[in-house]
PDB file of N, CA and C in Angstrom:
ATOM      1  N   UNK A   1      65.206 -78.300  -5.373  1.00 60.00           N
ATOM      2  CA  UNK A   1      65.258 -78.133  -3.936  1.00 60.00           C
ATOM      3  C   UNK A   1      66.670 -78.441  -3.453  1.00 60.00           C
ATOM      4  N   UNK A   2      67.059 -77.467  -2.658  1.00 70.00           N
ATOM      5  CA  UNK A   2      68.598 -78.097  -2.527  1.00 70.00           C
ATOM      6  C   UNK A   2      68.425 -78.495  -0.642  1.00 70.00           C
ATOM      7  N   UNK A   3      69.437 -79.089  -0.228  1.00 78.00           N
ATOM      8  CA  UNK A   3      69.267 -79.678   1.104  1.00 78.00           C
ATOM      9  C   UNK A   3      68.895 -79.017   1.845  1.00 78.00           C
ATOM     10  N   UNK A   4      68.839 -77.282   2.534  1.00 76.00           N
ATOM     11  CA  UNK A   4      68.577 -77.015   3.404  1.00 76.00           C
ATOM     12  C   UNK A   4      67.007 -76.933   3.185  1.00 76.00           C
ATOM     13  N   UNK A   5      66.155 -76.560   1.985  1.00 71.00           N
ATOM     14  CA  UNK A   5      64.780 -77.183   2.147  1.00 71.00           C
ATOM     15  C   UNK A   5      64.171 -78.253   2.302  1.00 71.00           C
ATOM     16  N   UNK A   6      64.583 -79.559   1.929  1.00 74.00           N
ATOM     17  CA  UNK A   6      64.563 -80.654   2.463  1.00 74.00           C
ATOM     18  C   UNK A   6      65.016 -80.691   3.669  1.00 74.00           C
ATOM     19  N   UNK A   7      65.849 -80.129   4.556  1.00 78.00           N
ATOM     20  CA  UNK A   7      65.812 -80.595   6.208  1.00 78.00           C
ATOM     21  C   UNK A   7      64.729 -79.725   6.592  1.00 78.00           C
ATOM     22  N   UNK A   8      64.726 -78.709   6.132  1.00 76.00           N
ATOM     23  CA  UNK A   8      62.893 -77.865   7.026  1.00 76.00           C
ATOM     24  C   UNK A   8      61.987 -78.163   6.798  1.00 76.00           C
ATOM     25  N   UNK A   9      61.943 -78.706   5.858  1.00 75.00           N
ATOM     26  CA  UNK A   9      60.494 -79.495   5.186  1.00 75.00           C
ATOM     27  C   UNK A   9      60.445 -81.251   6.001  1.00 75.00           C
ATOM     28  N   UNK A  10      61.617 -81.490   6.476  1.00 78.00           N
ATOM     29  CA  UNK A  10      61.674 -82.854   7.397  1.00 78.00           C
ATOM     30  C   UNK A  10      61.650 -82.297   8.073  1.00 78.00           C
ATOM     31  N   UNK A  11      61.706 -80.949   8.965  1.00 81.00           N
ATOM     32  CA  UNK A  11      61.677 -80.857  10.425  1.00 81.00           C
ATOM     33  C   UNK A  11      60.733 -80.283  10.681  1.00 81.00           C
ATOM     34  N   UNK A  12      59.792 -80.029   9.590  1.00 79.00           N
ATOM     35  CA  UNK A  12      58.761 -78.567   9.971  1.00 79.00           C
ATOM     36  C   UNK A  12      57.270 -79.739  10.765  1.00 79.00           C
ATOM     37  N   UNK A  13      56.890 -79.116  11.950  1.00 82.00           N
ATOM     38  CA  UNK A  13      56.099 -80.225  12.767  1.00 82.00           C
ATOM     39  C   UNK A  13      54.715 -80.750  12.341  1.00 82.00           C
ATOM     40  N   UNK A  14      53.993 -79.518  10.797  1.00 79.00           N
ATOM     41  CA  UNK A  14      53.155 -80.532  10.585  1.00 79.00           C
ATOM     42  C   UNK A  14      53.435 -81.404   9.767  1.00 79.00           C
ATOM     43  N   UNK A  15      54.454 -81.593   9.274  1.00 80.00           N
ATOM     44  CA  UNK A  15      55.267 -82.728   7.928  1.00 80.00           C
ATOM     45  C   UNK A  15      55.241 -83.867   9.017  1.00 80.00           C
ATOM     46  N   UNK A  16      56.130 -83.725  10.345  1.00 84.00           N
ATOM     47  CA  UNK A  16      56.094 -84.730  11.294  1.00 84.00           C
ATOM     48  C   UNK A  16      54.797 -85.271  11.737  1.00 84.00           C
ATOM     49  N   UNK A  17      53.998 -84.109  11.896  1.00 85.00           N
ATOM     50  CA  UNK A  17      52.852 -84.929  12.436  1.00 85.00           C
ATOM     51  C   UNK A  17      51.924 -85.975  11.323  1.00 85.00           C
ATOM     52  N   UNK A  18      51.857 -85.079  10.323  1.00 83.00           N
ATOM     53  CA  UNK A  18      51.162 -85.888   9.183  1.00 83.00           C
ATOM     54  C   UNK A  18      52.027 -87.300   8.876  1.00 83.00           C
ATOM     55  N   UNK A  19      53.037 -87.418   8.990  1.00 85.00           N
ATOM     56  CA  UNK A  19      54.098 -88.630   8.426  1.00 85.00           C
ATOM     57  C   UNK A  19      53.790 -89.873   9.547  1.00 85.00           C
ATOM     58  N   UNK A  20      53.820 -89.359  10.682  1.00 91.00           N
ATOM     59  CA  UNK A  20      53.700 -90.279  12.602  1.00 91.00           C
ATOM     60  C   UNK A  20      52.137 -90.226  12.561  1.00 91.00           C
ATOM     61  N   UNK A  21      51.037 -89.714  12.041  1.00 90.00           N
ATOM     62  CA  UNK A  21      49.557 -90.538  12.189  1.00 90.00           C
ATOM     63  C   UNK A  21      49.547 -91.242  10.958  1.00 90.00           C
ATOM     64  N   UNK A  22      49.743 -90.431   9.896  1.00 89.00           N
ATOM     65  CA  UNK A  22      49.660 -92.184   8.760  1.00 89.00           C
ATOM     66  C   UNK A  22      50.075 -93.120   8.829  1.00 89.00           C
ATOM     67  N   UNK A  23      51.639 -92.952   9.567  1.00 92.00           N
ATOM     68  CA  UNK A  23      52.324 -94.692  10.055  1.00 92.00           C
ATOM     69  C   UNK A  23      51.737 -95.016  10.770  1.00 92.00           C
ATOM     70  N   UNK A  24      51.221 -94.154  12.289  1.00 95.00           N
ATOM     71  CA  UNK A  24      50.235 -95.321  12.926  1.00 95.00           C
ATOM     72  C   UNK A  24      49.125 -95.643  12.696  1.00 95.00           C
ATOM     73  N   UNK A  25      48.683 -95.235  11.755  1.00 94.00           N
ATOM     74  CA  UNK A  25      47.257 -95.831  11.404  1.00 94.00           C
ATOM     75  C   UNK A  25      47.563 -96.822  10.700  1.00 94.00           C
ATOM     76  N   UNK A  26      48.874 -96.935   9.408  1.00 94.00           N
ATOM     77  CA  UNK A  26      48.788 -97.769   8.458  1.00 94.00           C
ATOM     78  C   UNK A  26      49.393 -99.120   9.289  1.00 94.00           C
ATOM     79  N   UNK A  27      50.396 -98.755  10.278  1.00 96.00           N
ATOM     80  CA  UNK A  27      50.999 -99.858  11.059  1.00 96.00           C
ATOM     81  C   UNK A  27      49.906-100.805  11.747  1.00 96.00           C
ATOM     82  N   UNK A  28      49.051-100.148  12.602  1.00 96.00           N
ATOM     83  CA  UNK A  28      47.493-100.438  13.159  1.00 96.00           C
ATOM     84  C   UNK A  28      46.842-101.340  12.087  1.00 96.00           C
ATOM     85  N   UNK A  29      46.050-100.805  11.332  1.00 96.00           N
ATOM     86  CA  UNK A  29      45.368-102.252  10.438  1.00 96.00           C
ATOM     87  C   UNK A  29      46.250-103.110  10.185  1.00 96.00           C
ATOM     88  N   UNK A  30      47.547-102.924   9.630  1.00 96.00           N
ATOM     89  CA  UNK A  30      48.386-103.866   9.363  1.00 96.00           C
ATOM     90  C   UNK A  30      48.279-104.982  10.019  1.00 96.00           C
ATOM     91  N   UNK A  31      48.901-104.099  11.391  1.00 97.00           N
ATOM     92  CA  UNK A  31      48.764-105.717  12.645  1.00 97.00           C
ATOM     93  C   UNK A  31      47.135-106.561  12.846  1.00 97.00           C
ATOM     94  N   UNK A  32      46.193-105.618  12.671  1.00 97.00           N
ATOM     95  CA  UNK A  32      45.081-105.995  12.567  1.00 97.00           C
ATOM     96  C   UNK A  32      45.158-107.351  11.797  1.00 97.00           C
ATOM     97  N   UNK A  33      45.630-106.679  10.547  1.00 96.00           N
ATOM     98  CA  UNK A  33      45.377-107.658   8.905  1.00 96.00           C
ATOM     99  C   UNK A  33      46.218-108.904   9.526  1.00 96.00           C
ATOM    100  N   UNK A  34      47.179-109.174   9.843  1.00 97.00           N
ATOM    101  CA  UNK A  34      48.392-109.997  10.022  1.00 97.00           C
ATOM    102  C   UNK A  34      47.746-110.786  11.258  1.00 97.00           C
ATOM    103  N   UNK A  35      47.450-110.015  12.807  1.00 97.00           N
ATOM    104  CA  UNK A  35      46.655-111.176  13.416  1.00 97.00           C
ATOM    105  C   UNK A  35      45.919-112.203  12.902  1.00 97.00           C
ATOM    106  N   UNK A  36      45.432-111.536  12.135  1.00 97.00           N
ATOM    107  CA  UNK A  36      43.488-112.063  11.671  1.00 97.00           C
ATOM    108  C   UNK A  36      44.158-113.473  10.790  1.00 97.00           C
ATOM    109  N   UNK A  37      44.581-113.213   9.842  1.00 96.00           N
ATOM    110  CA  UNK A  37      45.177-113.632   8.820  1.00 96.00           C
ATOM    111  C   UNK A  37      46.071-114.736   9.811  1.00 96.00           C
ATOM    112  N   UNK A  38      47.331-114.890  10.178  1.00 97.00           N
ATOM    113  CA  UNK A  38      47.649-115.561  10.768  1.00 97.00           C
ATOM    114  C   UNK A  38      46.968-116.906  11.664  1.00 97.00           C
ATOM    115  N   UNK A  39      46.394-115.926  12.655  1.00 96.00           N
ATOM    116  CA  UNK A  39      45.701-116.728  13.187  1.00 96.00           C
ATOM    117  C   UNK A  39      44.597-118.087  12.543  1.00 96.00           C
ATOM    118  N   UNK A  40      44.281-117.455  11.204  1.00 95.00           N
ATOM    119  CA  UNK A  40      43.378-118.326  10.482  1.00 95.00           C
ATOM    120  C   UNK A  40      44.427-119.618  10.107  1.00 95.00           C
ATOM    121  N   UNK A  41      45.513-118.821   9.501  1.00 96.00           N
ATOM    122  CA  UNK A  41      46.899-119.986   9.391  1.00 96.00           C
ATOM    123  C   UNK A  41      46.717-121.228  10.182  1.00 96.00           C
ATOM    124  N   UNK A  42      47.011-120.263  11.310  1.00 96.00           N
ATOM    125  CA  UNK A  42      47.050-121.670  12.424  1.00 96.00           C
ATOM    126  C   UNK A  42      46.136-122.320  12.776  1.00 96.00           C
ATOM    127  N   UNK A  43      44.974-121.585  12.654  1.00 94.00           N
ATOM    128  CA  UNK A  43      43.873-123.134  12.808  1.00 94.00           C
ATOM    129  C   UNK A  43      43.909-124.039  11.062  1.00 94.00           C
ATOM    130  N   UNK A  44      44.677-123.402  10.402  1.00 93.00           N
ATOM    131  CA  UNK A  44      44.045-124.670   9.254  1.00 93.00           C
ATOM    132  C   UNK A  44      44.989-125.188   9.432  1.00 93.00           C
ATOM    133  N   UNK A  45      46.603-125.232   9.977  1.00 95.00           N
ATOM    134  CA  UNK A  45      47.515-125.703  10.428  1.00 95.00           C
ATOM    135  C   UNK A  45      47.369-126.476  11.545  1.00 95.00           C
ATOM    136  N   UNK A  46      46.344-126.219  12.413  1.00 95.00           N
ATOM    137  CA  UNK A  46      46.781-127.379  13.799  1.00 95.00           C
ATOM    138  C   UNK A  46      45.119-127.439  14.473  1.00 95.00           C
ATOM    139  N   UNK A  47      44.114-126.874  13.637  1.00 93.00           N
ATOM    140  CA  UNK A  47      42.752-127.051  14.277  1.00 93.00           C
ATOM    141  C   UNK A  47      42.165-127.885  13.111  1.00 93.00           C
ATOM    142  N   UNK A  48      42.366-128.274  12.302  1.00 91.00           N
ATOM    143  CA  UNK A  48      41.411-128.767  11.089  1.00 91.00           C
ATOM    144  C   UNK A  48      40.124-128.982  11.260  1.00 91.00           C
ATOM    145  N   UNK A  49      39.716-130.117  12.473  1.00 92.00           N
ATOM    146  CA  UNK A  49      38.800-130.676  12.849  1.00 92.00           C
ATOM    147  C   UNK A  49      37.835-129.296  13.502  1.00 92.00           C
ATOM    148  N   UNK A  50      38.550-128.201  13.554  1.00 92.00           N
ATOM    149  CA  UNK A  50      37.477-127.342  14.026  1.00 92.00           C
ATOM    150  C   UNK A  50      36.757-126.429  12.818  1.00 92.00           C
ATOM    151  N   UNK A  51      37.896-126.281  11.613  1.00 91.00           N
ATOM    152  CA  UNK A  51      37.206-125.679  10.379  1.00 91.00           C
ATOM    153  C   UNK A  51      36.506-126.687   9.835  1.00 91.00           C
ATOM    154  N   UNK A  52      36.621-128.123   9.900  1.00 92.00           N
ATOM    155  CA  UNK A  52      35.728-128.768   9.280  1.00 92.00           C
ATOM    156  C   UNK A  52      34.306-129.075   9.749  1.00 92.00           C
ATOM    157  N   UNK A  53      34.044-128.816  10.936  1.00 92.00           N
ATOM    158  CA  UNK A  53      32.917-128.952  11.486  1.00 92.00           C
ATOM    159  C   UNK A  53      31.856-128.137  10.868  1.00 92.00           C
ATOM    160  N   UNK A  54      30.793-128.343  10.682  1.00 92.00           N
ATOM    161  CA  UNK A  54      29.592-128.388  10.033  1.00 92.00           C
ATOM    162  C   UNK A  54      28.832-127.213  10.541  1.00 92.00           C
ATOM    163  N   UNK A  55      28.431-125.408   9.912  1.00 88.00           N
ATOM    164  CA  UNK A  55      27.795-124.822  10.529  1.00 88.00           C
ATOM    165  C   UNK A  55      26.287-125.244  10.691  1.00 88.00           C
ATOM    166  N   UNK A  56      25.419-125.667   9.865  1.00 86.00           N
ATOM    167  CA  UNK A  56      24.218-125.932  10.329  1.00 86.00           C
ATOM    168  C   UNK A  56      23.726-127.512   9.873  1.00 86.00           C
ATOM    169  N   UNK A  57      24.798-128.335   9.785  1.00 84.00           N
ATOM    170  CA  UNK A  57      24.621-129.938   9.676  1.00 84.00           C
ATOM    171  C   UNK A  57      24.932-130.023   8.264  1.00 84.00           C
ATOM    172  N   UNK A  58      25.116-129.015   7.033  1.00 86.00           N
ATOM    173  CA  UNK A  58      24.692-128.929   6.160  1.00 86.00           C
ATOM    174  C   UNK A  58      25.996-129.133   5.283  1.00 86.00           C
ATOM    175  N   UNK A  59      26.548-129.005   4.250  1.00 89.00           N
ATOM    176  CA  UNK A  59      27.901-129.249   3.624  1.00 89.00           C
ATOM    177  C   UNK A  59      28.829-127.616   4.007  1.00 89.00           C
ATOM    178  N   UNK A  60      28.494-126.327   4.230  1.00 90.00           N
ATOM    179  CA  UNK A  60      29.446-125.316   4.504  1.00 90.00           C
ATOM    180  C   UNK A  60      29.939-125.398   6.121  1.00 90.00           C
ATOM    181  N   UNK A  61      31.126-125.395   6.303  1.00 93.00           N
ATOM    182  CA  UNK A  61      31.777-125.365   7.077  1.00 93.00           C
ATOM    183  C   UNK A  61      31.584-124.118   7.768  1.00 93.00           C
ATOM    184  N   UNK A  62      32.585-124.455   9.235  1.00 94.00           N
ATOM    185  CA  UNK A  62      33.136-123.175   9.673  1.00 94.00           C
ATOM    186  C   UNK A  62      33.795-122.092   8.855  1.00 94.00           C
ATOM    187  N   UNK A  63      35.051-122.893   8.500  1.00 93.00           N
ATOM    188  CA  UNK A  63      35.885-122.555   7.757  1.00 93.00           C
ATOM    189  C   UNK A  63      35.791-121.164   6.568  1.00 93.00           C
ATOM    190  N   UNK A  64      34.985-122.079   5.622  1.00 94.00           N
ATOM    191  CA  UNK A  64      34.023-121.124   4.990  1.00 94.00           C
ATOM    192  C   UNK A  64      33.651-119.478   5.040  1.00 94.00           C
ATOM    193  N   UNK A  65      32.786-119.371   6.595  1.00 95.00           N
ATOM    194  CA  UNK A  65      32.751-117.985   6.811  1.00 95.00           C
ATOM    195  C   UNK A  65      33.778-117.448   7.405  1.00 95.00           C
ATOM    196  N   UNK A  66      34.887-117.951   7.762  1.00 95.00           N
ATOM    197  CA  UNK A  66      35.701-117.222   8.331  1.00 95.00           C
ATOM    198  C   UNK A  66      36.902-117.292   7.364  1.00 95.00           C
ATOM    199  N   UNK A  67      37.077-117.833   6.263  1.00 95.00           N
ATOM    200  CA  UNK A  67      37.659-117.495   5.412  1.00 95.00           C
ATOM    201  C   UNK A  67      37.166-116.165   4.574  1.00 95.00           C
ATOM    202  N   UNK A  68      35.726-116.430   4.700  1.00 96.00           N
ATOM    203  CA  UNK A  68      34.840-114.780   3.692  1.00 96.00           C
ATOM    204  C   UNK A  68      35.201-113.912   4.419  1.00 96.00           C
ATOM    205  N   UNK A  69      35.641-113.688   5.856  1.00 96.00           N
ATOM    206  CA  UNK A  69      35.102-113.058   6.653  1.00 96.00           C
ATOM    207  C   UNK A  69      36.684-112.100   6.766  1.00 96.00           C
ATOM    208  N   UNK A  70      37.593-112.856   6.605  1.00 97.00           N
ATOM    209  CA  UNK A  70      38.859-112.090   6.616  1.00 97.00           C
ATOM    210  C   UNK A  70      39.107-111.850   5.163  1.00 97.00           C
ATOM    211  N   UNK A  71      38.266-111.986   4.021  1.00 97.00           N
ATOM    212  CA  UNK A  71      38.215-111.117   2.658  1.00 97.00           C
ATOM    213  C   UNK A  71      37.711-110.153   3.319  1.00 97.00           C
ATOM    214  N   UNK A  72      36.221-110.317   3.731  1.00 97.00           N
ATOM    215  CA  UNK A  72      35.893-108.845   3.964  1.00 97.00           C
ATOM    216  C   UNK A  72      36.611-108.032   5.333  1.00 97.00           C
ATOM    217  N   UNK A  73      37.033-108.371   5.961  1.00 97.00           N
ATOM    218  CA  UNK A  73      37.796-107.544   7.137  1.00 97.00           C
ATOM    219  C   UNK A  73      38.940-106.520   6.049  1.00 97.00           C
ATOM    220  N   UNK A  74      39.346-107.671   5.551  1.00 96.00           N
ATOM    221  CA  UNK A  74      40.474-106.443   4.366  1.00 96.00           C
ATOM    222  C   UNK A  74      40.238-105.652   3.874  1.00 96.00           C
ATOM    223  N   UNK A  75      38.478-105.471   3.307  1.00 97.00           N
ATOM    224  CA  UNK A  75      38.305-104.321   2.538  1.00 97.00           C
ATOM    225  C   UNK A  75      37.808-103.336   3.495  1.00 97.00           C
ATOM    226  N   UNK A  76      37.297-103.710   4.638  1.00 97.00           N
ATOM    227  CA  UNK A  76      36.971-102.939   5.851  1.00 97.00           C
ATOM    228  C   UNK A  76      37.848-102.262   6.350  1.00 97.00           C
ATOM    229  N   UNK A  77      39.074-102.601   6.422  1.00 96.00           N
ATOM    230  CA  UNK A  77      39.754-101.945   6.664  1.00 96.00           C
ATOM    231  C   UNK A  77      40.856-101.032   5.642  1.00 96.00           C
ATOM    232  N   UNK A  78      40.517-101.327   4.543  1.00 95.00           N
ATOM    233  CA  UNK A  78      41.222-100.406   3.252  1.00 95.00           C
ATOM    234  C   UNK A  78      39.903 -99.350   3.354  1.00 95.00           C
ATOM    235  N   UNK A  79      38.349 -99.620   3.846  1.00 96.00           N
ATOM    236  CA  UNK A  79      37.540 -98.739   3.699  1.00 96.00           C
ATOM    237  C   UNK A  79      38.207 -97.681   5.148  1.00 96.00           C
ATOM    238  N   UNK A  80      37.968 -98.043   6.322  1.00 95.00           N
ATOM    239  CA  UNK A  80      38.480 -97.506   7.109  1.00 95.00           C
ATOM    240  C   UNK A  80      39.597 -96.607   7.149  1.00 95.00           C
ATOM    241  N   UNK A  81      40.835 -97.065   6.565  1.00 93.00           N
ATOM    242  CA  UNK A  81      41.864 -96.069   5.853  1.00 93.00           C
ATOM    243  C   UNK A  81      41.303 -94.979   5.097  1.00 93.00           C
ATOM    244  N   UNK A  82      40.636 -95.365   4.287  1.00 93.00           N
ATOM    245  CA  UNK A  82      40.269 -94.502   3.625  1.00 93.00           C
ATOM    246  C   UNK A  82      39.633 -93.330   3.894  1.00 93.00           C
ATOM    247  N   UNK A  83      38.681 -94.117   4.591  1.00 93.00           N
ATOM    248  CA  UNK A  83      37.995 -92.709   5.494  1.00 93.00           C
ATOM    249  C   UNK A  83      38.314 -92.275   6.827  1.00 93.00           C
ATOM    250  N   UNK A  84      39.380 -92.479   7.039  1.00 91.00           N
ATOM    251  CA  UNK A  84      40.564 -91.516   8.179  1.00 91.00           C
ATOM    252  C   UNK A  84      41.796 -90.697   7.351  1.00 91.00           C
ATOM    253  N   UNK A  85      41.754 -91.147   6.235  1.00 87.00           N
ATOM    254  CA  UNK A  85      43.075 -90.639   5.523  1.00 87.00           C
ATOM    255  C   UNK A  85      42.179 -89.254   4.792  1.00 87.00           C
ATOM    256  N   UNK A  86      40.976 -89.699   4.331  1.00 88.00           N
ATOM    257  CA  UNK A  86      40.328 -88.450   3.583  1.00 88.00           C
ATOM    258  C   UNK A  86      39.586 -87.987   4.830  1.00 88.00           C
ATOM    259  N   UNK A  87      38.996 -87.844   5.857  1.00 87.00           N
ATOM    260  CA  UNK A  87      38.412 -87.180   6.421  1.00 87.00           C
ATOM    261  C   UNK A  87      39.067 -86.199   7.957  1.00 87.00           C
ATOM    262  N   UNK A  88      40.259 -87.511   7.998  1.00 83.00           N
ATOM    263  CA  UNK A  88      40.778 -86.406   9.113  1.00 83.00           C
ATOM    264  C   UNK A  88      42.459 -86.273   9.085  1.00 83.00           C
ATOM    265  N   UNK A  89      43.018 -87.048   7.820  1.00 84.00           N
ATOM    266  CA  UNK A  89      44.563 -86.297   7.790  1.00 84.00           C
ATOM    267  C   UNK A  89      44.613 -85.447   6.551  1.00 84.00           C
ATOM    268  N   UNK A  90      43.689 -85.472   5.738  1.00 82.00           N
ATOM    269  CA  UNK A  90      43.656 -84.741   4.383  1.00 82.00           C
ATOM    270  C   UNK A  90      43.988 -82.867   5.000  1.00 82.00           C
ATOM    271  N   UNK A  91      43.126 -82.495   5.823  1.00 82.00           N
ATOM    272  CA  UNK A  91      42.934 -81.306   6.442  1.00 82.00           C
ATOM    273  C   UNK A  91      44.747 -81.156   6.845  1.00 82.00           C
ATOM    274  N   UNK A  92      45.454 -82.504   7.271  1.00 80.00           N
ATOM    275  CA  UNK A  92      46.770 -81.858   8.455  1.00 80.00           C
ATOM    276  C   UNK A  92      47.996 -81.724   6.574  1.00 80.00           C
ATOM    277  N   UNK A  93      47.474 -82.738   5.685  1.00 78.00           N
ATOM    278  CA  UNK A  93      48.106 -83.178   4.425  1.00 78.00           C
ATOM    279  C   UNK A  93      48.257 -81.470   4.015  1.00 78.00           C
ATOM    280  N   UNK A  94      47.251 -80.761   3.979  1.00 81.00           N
ATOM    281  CA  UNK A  94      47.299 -79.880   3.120  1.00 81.00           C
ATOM    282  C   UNK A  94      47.877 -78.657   4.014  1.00 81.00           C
ATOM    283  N   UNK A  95      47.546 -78.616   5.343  1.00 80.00           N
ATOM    284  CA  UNK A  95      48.426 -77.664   6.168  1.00 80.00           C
ATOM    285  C   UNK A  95      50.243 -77.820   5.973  1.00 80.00           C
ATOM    286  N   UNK A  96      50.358 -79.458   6.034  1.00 76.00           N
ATOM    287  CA  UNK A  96      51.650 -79.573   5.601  1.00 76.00           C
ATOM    288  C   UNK A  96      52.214 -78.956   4.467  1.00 76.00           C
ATOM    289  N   UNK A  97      51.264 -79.650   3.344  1.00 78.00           N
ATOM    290  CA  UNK A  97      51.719 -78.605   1.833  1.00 78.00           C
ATOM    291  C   UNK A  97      52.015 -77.636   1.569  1.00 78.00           C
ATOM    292  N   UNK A  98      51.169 -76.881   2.602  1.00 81.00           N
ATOM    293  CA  UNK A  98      51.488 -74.768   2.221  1.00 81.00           C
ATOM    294  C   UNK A  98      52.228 -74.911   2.975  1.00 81.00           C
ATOM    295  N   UNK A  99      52.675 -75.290   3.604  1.00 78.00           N
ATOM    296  CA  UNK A  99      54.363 -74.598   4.592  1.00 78.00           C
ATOM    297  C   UNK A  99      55.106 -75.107   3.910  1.00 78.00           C
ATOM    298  N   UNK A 100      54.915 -76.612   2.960  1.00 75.00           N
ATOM    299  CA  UNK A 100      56.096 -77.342   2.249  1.00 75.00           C
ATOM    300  C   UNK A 100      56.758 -76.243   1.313  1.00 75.00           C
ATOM    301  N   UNK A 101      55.012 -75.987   0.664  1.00 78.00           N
ATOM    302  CA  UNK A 101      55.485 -74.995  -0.467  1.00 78.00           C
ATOM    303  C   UNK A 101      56.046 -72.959  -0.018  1.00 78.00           C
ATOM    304  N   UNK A 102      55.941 -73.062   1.471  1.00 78.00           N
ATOM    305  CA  UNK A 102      56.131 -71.913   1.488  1.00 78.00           C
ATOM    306  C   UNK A 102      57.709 -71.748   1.432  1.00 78.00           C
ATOM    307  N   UNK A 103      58.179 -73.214   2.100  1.00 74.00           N
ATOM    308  CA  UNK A 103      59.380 -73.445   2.282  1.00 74.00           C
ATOM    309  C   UNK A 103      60.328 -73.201   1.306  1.00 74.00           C
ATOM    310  N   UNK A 104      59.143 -74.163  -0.328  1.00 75.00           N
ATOM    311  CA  UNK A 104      60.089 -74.343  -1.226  1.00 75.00           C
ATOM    312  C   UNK A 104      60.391 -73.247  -2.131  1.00 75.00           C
ATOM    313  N   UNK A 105      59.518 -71.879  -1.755  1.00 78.00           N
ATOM    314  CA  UNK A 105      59.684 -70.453  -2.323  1.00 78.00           C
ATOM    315  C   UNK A 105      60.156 -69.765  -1.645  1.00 78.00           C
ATOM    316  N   UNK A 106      60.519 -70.140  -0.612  1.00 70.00           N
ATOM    317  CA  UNK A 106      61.553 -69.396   0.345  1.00 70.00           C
ATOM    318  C   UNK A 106      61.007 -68.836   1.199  1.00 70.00           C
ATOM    319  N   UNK A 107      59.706 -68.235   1.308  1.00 57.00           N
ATOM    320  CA  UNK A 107      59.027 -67.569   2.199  1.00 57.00           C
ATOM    321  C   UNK A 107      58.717 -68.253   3.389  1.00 57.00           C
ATOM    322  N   UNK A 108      58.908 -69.763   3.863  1.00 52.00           N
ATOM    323  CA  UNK A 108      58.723 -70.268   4.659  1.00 52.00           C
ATOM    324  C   UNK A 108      59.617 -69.785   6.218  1.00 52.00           C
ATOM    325  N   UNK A 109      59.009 -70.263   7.235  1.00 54.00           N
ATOM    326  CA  UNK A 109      59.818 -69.748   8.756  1.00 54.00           C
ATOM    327  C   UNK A 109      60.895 -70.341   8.490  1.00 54.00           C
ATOM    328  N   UNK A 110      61.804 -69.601   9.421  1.00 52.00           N
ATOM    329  CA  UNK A 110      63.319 -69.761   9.020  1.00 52.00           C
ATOM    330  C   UNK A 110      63.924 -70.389  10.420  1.00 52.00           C
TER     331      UNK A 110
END
């Protein structure tokens, strides 16, 4: 591929569009992941007495489920990716491809 297919293939608008919804989706859980996560930080950092408190009098804590709870938020949301990446950018992925490749045989718009 020499440079001028690489700039049409960066400028061609479904390459753009497909490139600007995967970042915001992947940026989106991210911050999701990073609130969640964080925030747990800081209560084991400056709440202790609130993860240690007792959910039903019994030896498991607060703590506990909300430590499980941001394991499973992570895979919830790698599931979630998943099924936005295969169900509704796969369709824009592959529109991108045939123009990539129409590009890269030359037959692409000029």
């Amino acid at each position: 591929m020499d440079e001028t297919q690489v700039e049409r293939i960066l400028q061609n608008p479904k390459f753009k569009e497909m490139v600007s919804r995967k970042s915001k989706l992947s940026w989106t859980l991210t911050i999701i992941m990073l609130i969640v996560y964080v925030g747990f930080m800081l209560l084991v950092g400056y709440n202790k007495e609130f993860l240690m408190t007792s959910v039903s009098g019994g030896v498991t804590t607060i703590g506990i489920p909300l430590g499980l709870g941001i394991i499973v938020l992570s895979f919830l949301l790698c599931g979630v990716y998943s099924y936005i990446a295969n169900n509704k950018l796969d369709a824009l992925n592959e529109e991108a491809m045939r123009e990539v490749e129409a590009i890269t045989q030359g037959k692409g718009p000029h």
